[in-house]
Coordinates of C-alpha atoms (C1' of nucleotides) in Angstrom, one line a residue:
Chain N
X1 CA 22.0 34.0 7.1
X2 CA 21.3 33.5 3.4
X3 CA 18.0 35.0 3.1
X4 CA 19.6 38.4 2.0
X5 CA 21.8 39.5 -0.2
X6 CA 23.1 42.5 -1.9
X7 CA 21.0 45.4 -1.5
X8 CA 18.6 43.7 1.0
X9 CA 16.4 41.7 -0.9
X10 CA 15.7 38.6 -0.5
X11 CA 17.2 35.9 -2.6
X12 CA 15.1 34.9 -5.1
X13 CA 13.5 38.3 -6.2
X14 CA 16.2 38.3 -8.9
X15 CA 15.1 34.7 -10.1
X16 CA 11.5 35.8 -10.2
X17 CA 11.9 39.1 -11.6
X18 CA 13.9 37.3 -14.4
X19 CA 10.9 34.8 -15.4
X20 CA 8.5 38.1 -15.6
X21 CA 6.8 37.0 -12.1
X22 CA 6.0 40.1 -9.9
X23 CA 7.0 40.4 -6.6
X24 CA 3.9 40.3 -3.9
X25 CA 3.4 40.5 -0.7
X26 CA 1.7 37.4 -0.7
X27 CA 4.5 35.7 -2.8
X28 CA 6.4 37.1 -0.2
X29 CA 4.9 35.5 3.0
X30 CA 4.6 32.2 1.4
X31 CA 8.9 31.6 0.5
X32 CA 9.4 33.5 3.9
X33 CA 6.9 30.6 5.4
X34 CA 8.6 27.9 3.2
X35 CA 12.3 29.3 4.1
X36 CA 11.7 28.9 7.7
X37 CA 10.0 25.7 7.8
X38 CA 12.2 23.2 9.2
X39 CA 9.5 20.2 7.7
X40 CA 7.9 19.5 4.5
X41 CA 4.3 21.7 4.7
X42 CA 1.1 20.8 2.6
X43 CA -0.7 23.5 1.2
X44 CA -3.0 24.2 3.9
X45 CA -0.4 24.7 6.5
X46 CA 1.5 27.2 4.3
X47 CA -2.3 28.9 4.0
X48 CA -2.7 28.5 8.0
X49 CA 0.7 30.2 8.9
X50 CA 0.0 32.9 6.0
X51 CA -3.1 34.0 6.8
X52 CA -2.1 34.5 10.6
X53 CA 0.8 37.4 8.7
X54 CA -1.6 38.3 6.2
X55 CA -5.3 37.6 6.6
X56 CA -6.3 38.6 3.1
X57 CA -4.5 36.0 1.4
X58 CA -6.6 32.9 0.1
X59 CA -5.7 29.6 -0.6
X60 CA -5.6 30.0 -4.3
X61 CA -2.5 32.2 -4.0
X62 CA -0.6 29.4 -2.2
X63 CA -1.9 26.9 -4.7
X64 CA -0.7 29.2 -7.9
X65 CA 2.5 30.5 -5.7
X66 CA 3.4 26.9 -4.9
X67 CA 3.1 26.0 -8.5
X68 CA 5.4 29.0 -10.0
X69 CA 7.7 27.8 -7.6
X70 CA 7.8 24.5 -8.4
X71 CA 8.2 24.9 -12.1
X72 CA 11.3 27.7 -11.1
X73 CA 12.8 24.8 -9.3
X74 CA 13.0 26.5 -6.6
X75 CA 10.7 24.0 -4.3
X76 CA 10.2 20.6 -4.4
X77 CA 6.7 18.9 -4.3
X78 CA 6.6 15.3 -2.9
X79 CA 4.0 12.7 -1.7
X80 CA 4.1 10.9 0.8
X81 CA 1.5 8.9 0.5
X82 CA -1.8 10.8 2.7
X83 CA -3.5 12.1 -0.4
X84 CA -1.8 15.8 0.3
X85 CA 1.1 17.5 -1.3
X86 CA 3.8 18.9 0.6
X87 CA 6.1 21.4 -0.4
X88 CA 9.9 22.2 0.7
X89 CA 12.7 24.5 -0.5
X90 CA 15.2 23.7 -2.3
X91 CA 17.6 25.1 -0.4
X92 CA 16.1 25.0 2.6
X93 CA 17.7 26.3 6.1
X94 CA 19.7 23.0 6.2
X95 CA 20.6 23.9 2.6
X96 CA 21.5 20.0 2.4
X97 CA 19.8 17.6 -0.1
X98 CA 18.5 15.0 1.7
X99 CA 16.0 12.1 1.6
X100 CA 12.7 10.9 3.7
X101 CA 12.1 7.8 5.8
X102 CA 8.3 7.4 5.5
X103 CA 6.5 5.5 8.7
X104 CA 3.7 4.1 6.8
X105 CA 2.0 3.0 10.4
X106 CA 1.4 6.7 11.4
X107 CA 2.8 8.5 8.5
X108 CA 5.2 10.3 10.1
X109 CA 8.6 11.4 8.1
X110 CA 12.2 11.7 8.9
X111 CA 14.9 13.5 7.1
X112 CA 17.5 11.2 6.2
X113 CA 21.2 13.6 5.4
X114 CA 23.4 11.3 6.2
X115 CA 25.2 10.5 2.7
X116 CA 27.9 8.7 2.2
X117 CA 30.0 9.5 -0.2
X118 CA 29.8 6.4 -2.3
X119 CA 26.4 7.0 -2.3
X120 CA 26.5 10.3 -4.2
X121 CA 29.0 8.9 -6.3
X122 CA 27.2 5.9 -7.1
X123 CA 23.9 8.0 -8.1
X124 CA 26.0 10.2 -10.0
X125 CA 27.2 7.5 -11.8
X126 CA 23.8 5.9 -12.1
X127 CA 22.3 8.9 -13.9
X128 CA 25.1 9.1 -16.2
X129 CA 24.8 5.3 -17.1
X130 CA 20.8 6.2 -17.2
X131 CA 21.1 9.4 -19.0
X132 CA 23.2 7.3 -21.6
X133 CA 21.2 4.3 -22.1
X134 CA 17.9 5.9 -23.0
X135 CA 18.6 9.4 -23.9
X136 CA 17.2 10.5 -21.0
X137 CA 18.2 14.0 -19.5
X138 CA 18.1 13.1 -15.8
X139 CA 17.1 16.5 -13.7
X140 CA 16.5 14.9 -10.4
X141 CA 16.1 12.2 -8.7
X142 CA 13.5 10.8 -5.4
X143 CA 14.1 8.3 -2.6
X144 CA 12.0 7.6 -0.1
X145 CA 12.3 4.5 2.6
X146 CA 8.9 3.2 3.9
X147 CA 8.9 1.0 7.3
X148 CA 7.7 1.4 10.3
X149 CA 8.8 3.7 13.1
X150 CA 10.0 2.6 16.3
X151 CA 6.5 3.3 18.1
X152 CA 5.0 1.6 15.3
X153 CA 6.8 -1.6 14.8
X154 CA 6.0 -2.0 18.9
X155 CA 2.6 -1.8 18.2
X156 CA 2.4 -5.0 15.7
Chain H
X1 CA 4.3 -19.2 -16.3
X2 CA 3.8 -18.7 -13.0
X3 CA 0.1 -17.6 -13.2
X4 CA -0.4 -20.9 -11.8
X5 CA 0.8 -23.8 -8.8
X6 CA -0.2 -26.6 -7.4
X7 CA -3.5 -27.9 -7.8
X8 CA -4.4 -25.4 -10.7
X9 CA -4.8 -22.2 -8.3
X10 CA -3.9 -19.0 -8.9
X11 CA -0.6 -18.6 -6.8
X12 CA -2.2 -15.3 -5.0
X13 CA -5.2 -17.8 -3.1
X14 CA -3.4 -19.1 -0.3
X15 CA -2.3 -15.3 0.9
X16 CA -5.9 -14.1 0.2
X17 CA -7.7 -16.9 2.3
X18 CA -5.3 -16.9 5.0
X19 CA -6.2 -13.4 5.3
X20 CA -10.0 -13.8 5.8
X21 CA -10.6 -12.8 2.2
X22 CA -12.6 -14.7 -0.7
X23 CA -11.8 -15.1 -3.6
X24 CA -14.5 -13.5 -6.0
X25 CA -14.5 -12.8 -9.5
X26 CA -14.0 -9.6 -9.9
X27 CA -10.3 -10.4 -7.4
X28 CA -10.0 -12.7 -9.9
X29 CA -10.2 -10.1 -12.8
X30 CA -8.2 -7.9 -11.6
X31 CA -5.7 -9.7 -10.3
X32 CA -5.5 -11.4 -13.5
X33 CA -5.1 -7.7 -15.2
X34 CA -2.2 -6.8 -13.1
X35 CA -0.6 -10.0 -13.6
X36 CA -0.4 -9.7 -17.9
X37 CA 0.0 -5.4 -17.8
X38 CA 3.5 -4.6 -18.6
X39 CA 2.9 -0.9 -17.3
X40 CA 1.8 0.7 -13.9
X41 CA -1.9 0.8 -14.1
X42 CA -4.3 3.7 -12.9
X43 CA -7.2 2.9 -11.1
X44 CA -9.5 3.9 -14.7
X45 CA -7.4 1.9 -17.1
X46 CA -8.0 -1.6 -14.6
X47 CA -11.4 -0.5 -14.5
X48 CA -12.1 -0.1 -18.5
X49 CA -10.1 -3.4 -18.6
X50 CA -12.0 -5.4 -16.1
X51 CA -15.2 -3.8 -17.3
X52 CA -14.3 -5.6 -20.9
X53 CA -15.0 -8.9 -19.6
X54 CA -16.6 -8.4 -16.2
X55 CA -19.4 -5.6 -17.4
X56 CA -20.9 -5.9 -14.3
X57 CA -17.6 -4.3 -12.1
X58 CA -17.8 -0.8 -11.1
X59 CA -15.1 1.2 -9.9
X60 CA -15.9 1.1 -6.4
X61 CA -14.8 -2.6 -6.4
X62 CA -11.4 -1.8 -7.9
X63 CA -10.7 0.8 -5.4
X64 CA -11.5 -1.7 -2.9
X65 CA -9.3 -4.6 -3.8
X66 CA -6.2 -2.2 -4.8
X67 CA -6.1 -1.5 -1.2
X68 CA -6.5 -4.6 0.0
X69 CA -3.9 -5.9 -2.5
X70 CA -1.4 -3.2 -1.5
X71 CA -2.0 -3.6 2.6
X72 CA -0.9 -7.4 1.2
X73 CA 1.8 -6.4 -0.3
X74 CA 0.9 -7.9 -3.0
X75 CA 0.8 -4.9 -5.4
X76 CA 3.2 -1.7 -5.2
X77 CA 1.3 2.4 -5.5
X78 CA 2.6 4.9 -7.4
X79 CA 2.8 8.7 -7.6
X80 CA 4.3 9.9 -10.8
X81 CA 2.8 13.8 -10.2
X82 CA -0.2 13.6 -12.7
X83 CA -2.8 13.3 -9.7
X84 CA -3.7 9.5 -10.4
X85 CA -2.2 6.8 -8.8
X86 CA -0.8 3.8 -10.4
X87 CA -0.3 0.2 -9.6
X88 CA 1.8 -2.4 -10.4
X89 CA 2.3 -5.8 -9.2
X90 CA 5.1 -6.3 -6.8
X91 CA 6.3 -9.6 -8.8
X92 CA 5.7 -8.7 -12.0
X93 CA 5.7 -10.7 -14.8
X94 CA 9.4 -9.6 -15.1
X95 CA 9.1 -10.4 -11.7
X96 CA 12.3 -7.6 -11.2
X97 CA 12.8 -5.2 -9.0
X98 CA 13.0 -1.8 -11.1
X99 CA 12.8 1.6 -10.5
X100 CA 11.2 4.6 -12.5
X101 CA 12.2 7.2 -15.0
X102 CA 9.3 9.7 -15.6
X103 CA 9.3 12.4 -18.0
X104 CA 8.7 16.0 -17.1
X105 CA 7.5 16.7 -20.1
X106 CA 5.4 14.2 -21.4
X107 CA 4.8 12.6 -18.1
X108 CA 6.0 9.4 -19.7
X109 CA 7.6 6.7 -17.5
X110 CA 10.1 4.2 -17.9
X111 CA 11.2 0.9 -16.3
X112 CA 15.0 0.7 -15.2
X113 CA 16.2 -2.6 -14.1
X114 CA 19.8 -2.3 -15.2
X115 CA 20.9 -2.4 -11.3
X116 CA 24.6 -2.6 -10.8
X117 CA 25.6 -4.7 -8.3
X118 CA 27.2 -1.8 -6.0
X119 CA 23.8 -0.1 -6.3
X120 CA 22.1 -3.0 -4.2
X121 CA 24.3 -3.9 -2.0
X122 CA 25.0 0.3 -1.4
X123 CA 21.0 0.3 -0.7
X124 CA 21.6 -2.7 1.4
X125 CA 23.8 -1.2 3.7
X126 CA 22.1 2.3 3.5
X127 CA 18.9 0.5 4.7
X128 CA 21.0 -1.4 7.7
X129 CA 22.4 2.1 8.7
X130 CA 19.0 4.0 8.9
X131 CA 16.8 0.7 10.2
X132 CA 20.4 1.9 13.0
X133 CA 20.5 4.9 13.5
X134 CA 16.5 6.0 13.7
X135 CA 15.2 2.9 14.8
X136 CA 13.3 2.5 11.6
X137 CA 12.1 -0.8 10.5
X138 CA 12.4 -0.4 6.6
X139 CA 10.1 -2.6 4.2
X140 CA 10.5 -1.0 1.0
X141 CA 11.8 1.5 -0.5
X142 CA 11.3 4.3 -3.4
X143 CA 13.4 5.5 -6.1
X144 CA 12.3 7.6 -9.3
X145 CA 14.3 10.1 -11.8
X146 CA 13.0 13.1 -12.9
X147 CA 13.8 14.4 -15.9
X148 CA 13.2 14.8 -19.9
X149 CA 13.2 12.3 -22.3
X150 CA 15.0 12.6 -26.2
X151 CA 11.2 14.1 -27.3
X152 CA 10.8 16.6 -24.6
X153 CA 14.7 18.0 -24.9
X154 CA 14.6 18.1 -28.1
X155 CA 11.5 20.6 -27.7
X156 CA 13.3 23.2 -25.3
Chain Y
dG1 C1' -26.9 -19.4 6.8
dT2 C1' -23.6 -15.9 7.9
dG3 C1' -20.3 -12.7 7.3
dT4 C1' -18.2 -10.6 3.1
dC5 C1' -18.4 -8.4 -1.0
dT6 C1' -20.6 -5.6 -4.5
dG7 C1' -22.6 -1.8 -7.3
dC8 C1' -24.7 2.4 -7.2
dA9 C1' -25.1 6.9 -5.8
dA10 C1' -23.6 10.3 -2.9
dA11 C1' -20.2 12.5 -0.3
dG12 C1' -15.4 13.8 0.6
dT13 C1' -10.9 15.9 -0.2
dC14 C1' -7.5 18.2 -2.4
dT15 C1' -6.7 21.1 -6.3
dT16 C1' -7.8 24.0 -10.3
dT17 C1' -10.5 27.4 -12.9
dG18 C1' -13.5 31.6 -14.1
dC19 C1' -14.1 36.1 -13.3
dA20 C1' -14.1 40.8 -11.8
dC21 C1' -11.3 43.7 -9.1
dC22 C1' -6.6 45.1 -7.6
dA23 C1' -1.6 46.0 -7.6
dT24 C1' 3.1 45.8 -9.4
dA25 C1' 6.4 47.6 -12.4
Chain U
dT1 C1' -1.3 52.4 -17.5
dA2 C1' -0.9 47.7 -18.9
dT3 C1' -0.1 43.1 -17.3
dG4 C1' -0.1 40.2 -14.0
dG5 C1' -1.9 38.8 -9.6
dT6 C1' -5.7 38.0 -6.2
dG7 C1' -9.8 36.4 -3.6
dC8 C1' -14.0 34.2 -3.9
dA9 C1' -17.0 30.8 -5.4
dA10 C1' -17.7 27.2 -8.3
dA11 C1' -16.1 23.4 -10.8
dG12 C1' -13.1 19.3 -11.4
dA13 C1' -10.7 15.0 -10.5
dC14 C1' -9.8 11.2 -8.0
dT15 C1' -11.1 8.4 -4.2
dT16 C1' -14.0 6.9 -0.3
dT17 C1' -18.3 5.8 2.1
dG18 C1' -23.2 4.3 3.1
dC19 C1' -26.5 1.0 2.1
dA20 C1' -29.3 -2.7 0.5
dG21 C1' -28.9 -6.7 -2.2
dA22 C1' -25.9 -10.6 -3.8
dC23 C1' -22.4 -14.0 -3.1
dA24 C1' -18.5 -17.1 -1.2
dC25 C1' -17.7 -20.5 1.9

DNA sequence: GTGTCTGCAAAGTCTTTGCACCATA
DNA sequence: TATGGTGCAAAGACTTTGCAGACAC
């Protein structure tokens, strides 16, 4: 529902086009991969599900694509902890920030949208305070919960 | 100050022989590194550290105990994006809970431990609600700020 | 003495880079 | 047509593993 707009193209080929980035086919496949991904995909899965639309694409491409990306803000990049990045839009389909629960038995990760308001008011307020103390211009911020999962914390 | 208990041994001794470990010198070392660093370490700068009073260390043995250290608990591991990881003991010698600031631009990090009391008892409760609501066992938890620092602003 | 630990070298994994060719604007 | 972009192969960086000798307990 919001992966077109105006004349039929996608989103982001404005924001691209602005930076002086071209607009490929592969650059293509990989945000249309990334904008239906309903989970945070490492760089290899991007390359697996491209290559199945477009088998000429190499692994490279989603390395430099992911990067570009990532510098436009437009993706985030996060680690959770297996040695592998994983990549997710900004925006993506639930369009909602949100943060991860990390089961550091069998590494398996749960969004986490349920915000309460204090909660975005207190961070808001913690940047400020932050931003303030030590000149510090805050862009963004991570949180990530590590426990164990329900299967996992049978297990022990 | 607290390097030391009891009968002159190093406080981390019990919880290392209750596991099954011993204590050998190069533990020793590096545990002794951790304790007197005021920054997160990488696994390099513990190793040029060690290797200045322990020549005979090699890398492998840091590798080794950092991971035995953190499956302890006894050491926290970071990801600040520059593809290292870094360490840092869980009780510091400031012995405080903090969080991170880390620089885009210089890749510089910064210790907050200015914690308002809302913001722990807001984690608190966030932590109660999640451990609720997904059945999640939470341990620990991660928070960083991304952003520029008074240098890297200035710059842009 | 026995089970761990260790250093060394080699292997492994993810990611980045060099280069010649190709494609977008 | 002029820049950028791409795939491939090779290089790079950090971390892990195999193994024989050394050490803690």
């Amino acid at each position: 529902m919001r992966a077109k707009h105006g004349l039929g193209q996608p989103w982001w080929h404005g924001k691209f086009r602005g930076c002086g980035y071209r607009i490929t086919l592969g650059r293509e496949v990989i945000l249309d991969i990334l904008a239906k991904a309903d989970t945070h995909l490492s760089a290899e899965d991007i390359y697996i599900k491209a290559h199945a639309q477009y088998p000429n694409i190499g692994l490279t491409t989603i390395y430099r694509t992911l990067d570009i990306l990532a510098n436009l803000g437009l993706i985030y990049k996060f680690d959770f902890g297996d040695g592998r990045a994983r990549y997710e839009l900004t925006k993506g389909p639930k369009g909602t920030h949100h943060h991860h629960l990390i089961c550091t038995g069998c590494n398996r990760v749960i969004d986490y949208t349920d915000f309460i308001d204090e909660e975005v008011e207190l961070l808001r307020q913690t940047e400020k305070g932050l931003a303030k103390k030590y000149n510090f211009k805050i862009i963004n911020h991570l949180i990530q919960f590590y426990g164990l999962c329900n299967k996992c914390s049978v297990k022990r």
